[in-house]
């Protein structure tokens, strides 16, 4: 292969846009040609520089909520809409608030079948972990239970128990929308010391209440129960006893 | 109920791409406030035309709308950000130059790996919008040529040549930077 031709194909090589045959031909040329090799190195170094050093501007906190409020939705009863215009909603720029929870799109597709408890556990652990990655913890960042609860019920068909348990050592941080094992779910976020607790809740209409069930998976403690047609999963790396206490407090509300 | 489901479905599809949408809008518009306006307008439009989405790559579809919303916004606001190629100073980024020219005297010094993000941002800002946009779509959003063609509404061949020119232009700016630094050091 001539240098001219190789040069023209180098960008396609670094953009993974060359077929295997051309890719091989260019690669072989480059190993024998110092000039083209230097060229390739430059292209690659620019690509690497942009990919790793160009600042990524994440959506400011609250933008997701503002967009959610802006999109027309005719069927929501007025009471749950009016609060959206309340000043409390214009929460300020704290670093914690993320654009949106890590909604796993693939879950949209698999939502059909009924899954076993284990799959649910895997799903809530996955969501818990994703939620703690930078900026993805909360959609609505506030310790005000009167803001979190209506925010969630305006967006979901459940109205889970939300209470600030600060006095009991579990301050409320916020809430977000999530998608757990095929259910749209509320995630209410609490903190205990440095640990985050995600409380997932989704509607299970007509199902009987259950007591607490405790589990440990992949280093996370989980407490699950059902109450008033809502399934709850509390997930955290706090100690099992503390999570049990937390679950009791939430269930008592 | 139908409306309710539609909105929820839209939110579940569109909100996970909010960071991508915002990042693109921010790099196009140049500041946070304008980027927010552009993104809000884009989401409103996307919601309105949600039924027209054919079920392909949703992120590509959404970024197309973000990109078009930016250009509409820029036109309406007579923004100086709206720099089309024709207005690009010919001396800075000659259209005809398609090769990378002579290898630099000290290739090591010119490798961009060491560029800090502040300098890189500044150089990106100096690129014409259409160059900045293809670089972002390729390197940050990791879109294929075909997808970039979809977002920007030009043929694949144009995407490839524009991308080549964008890289050339960025390289030129970077060389200028290195030379200026070397000049200061003497």
Coordinates of C-alpha atoms in Angstrom, one line a residue, chain A residues 19-242:
Chain A
X19 CA -13.2 -3.4 7.3
X20 CA -10.9 -6.2 8.4
X21 CA -9.1 -6.4 5.1
X22 CA -8.3 -2.7 4.8
X23 CA -7.5 -2.6 8.5
X24 CA -4.9 -5.3 8.0
X25 CA -3.4 -3.6 5.0
X26 CA -3.1 -0.2 6.7
X27 CA -1.7 -1.7 9.9
X28 CA 0.9 -3.6 7.9
X29 CA 1.9 -0.5 6.0
X30 CA 2.3 1.4 9.2
X31 CA 4.6 -1.1 10.8
X32 CA 7.0 -0.6 7.8
X33 CA 6.6 3.2 7.4
X34 CA 8.0 5.5 10.0
X35 CA 6.3 8.6 8.6
X36 CA 2.8 7.0 8.5
X37 CA 3.4 5.5 11.9
X38 CA 4.2 8.9 13.4
X39 CA 1.1 10.2 11.7
X40 CA -1.0 7.5 13.2
X41 CA 0.4 8.1 16.6
X42 CA -0.5 11.8 16.4
X43 CA -4.1 11.0 15.4
X44 CA -4.3 8.5 18.3
X45 CA -2.9 10.9 20.8
X46 CA -5.4 13.6 19.7
X47 CA -8.2 11.1 20.0
X48 CA -7.0 10.0 23.4
X49 CA -6.6 13.6 24.6
X50 CA -10.2 14.5 23.6
X51 CA -11.6 11.4 25.1
X52 CA -9.9 11.7 28.4
X53 CA -9.3 15.4 28.9
X54 CA -12.2 17.3 27.3
X55 CA -14.5 18.4 30.1
X56 CA -17.9 16.7 30.1
X57 CA -20.6 19.0 31.1
X58 CA -23.3 17.1 33.0
X59 CA -26.8 18.4 33.1
X60 CA -27.2 20.8 36.0
X61 CA -29.2 19.6 39.0
X62 CA -32.9 20.1 38.6
X63 CA -32.9 20.2 34.8
X64 CA -34.4 16.7 34.6
X65 CA -37.1 17.8 37.1
X66 CA -37.8 21.0 35.2
X67 CA -38.2 19.1 31.9
X68 CA -40.4 16.6 33.6
X69 CA -42.6 19.4 34.9
X70 CA -42.6 21.1 31.5
X71 CA -43.9 18.1 29.5
X72 CA -47.6 18.2 29.3
X73 CA -49.5 15.5 31.1
X74 CA -53.2 16.0 31.0
X75 CA -54.3 13.2 33.2
X76 CA -52.6 14.1 36.4
X77 CA -54.9 15.6 39.0
X78 CA -54.2 19.2 39.8
X79 CA -53.1 18.8 43.4
X80 CA -50.1 16.8 42.4
X81 CA -49.1 19.3 39.8
X82 CA -49.4 22.6 41.7
X83 CA -46.4 21.9 43.9
X84 CA -44.2 21.7 40.9
X85 CA -44.4 25.4 40.8
X86 CA -43.6 25.8 44.4
X87 CA -40.3 27.6 45.1
X88 CA -39.1 24.6 47.1
X89 CA -38.8 22.8 43.9
X90 CA -36.2 25.1 42.5
X91 CA -33.6 23.5 44.7
X92 CA -30.2 25.0 44.3
X93 CA -26.9 23.6 43.0
X94 CA -25.7 21.1 45.3
X95 CA -23.2 18.7 43.9
X96 CA -25.1 15.6 44.9
X97 CA -28.1 16.1 42.7
X98 CA -27.8 14.3 39.5
X99 CA -29.5 14.6 36.2
X100 CA -31.2 11.4 36.6
X101 CA -31.0 8.0 38.1
X102 CA -29.2 5.3 36.3
X103 CA -32.2 4.0 34.6
X104 CA -31.2 0.8 32.8
X105 CA -32.9 0.9 29.5
X106 CA -32.5 -2.7 28.9
X107 CA -34.9 -3.3 31.7
X108 CA -37.6 -1.7 29.7
X109 CA -37.4 -4.6 27.3
X110 CA -37.4 -7.4 29.8
X111 CA -40.2 -6.1 31.8
X112 CA -42.6 -8.8 30.6
X113 CA -42.2 -12.0 32.5
X114 CA -42.6 -12.5 36.3
X115 CA -39.2 -12.9 37.8
X116 CA -37.9 -14.7 40.8
X117 CA -37.0 -13.0 44.0
X118 CA -33.3 -13.4 43.3
X119 CA -33.6 -11.4 40.0
X120 CA -35.3 -8.6 42.0
X121 CA -32.5 -8.7 44.5
X122 CA -29.9 -8.5 41.8
X123 CA -31.8 -5.7 40.2
X124 CA -32.1 -3.6 43.3
X125 CA -28.4 -4.1 44.1
X126 CA -27.5 -3.0 40.6
X127 CA -29.6 0.1 41.0
X128 CA -28.2 0.8 44.4
X129 CA -24.7 0.6 43.1
X130 CA -25.5 2.7 40.0
X131 CA -27.2 5.3 42.1
X132 CA -24.0 5.9 44.1
X133 CA -21.9 6.5 41.0
X134 CA -21.2 10.2 40.6
X135 CA -24.2 12.5 40.3
X136 CA -26.8 9.8 39.9
X137 CA -28.2 9.5 43.4
X138 CA -31.2 11.8 43.3
X139 CA -33.5 13.6 40.9
X140 CA -35.0 15.6 43.7
X141 CA -32.6 16.6 46.3
X142 CA -34.2 17.7 49.5
X143 CA -34.6 16.6 53.1
X144 CA -38.2 17.8 53.0
X145 CA -40.5 14.8 53.0
X146 CA -43.3 17.0 51.8
X147 CA -41.4 17.6 48.6
X148 CA -40.1 14.1 47.9
X149 CA -43.4 12.3 48.4
X150 CA -45.5 14.4 46.0
X151 CA -42.6 14.5 43.5
X152 CA -42.7 10.7 43.4
X153 CA -46.4 10.2 43.4
X154 CA -46.8 12.7 40.6
X155 CA -44.6 10.4 38.5
X156 CA -45.5 6.9 39.6
X157 CA -48.6 4.9 40.5
X158 CA -47.3 4.5 44.1
X159 CA -47.2 6.8 47.0
X160 CA -44.5 5.2 49.2
X161 CA -43.9 6.1 52.8
X162 CA -41.5 9.0 52.9
X163 CA -40.4 10.4 56.3
X164 CA -37.3 12.2 57.4
X165 CA -35.8 10.0 60.0
X166 CA -33.0 12.4 60.9
X167 CA -33.8 12.2 64.6
X168 CA -33.3 8.5 64.4
X169 CA -30.0 8.8 62.6
X170 CA -31.3 8.3 59.0
X171 CA -31.6 11.7 57.4
X172 CA -33.6 11.9 54.2
X173 CA -31.6 13.0 51.2
X174 CA -34.0 12.9 48.3
X175 CA -35.8 10.8 45.8
X176 CA -35.5 9.6 42.2
X177 CA -37.3 7.6 39.6
X178 CA -35.9 4.2 39.0
X179 CA -36.7 1.1 37.1
X180 CA -36.4 -2.2 39.0
X181 CA -36.9 -5.5 37.4
X182 CA -39.5 -4.3 35.0
X183 CA -41.3 -2.0 37.4
X184 CA -41.2 1.8 37.5
X185 CA -40.1 2.3 41.0
X186 CA -39.6 5.1 43.5
X187 CA -36.2 5.2 45.1
X188 CA -36.1 7.2 48.3
X189 CA -32.6 8.0 49.4
X190 CA -31.5 8.1 53.0
X191 CA -28.1 8.3 54.7
X192 CA -26.8 6.7 57.8
X193 CA -23.4 8.1 58.8
X194 CA -21.4 7.8 55.5
X195 CA -23.6 5.1 54.1
X196 CA -26.3 5.5 51.6
X197 CA -29.6 3.6 51.9
X198 CA -31.7 3.2 48.8
X199 CA -35.4 2.5 49.6
X200 CA -37.0 1.1 46.5
X201 CA -40.8 1.0 46.4
X202 CA -43.2 -0.1 43.7
X203 CA -46.9 -1.0 43.5
X204 CA -48.0 -4.5 44.0
X205 CA -51.8 -4.1 44.0
X206 CA -53.8 -6.8 45.7
X207 CA -50.9 -8.6 47.2
X208 CA -50.9 -9.4 50.9
X209 CA -48.7 -7.7 53.4
X210 CA -45.6 -9.6 54.5
X211 CA -43.2 -9.3 57.4
X212 CA -39.5 -8.3 57.0
X213 CA -37.2 -10.6 55.1
X214 CA -33.5 -10.1 55.5
X215 CA -30.9 -11.0 53.0
X216 CA -27.2 -10.4 52.3
X217 CA -25.9 -10.4 48.8
X218 CA -22.5 -9.2 47.4
X219 CA -21.8 -7.3 50.6
X220 CA -25.1 -5.5 50.7
X221 CA -27.8 -5.9 53.2
X222 CA -31.3 -6.0 52.0
X223 CA -34.6 -5.9 53.9
X224 CA -37.8 -6.4 52.0
X225 CA -41.4 -6.3 53.0
X226 CA -44.8 -5.5 51.6
X227 CA -47.3 -3.2 53.1
X228 CA -50.5 -1.6 51.8
X229 CA -50.0 -2.9 48.3
X230 CA -46.5 -1.6 48.0
X231 CA -43.3 -3.7 47.9
X232 CA -40.3 -2.2 49.6
X233 CA -36.6 -3.1 49.3
X234 CA -34.1 -1.3 51.5
X235 CA -30.6 -1.8 50.2
X236 CA -27.4 -0.6 51.8
X237 CA -24.0 -1.5 53.0
X238 CA -24.9 -0.4 56.6
X239 CA -24.9 -3.2 59.1
X240 CA -27.8 -5.6 59.0
X241 CA -29.1 -4.6 62.4
X242 CA -29.1 -0.9 61.5

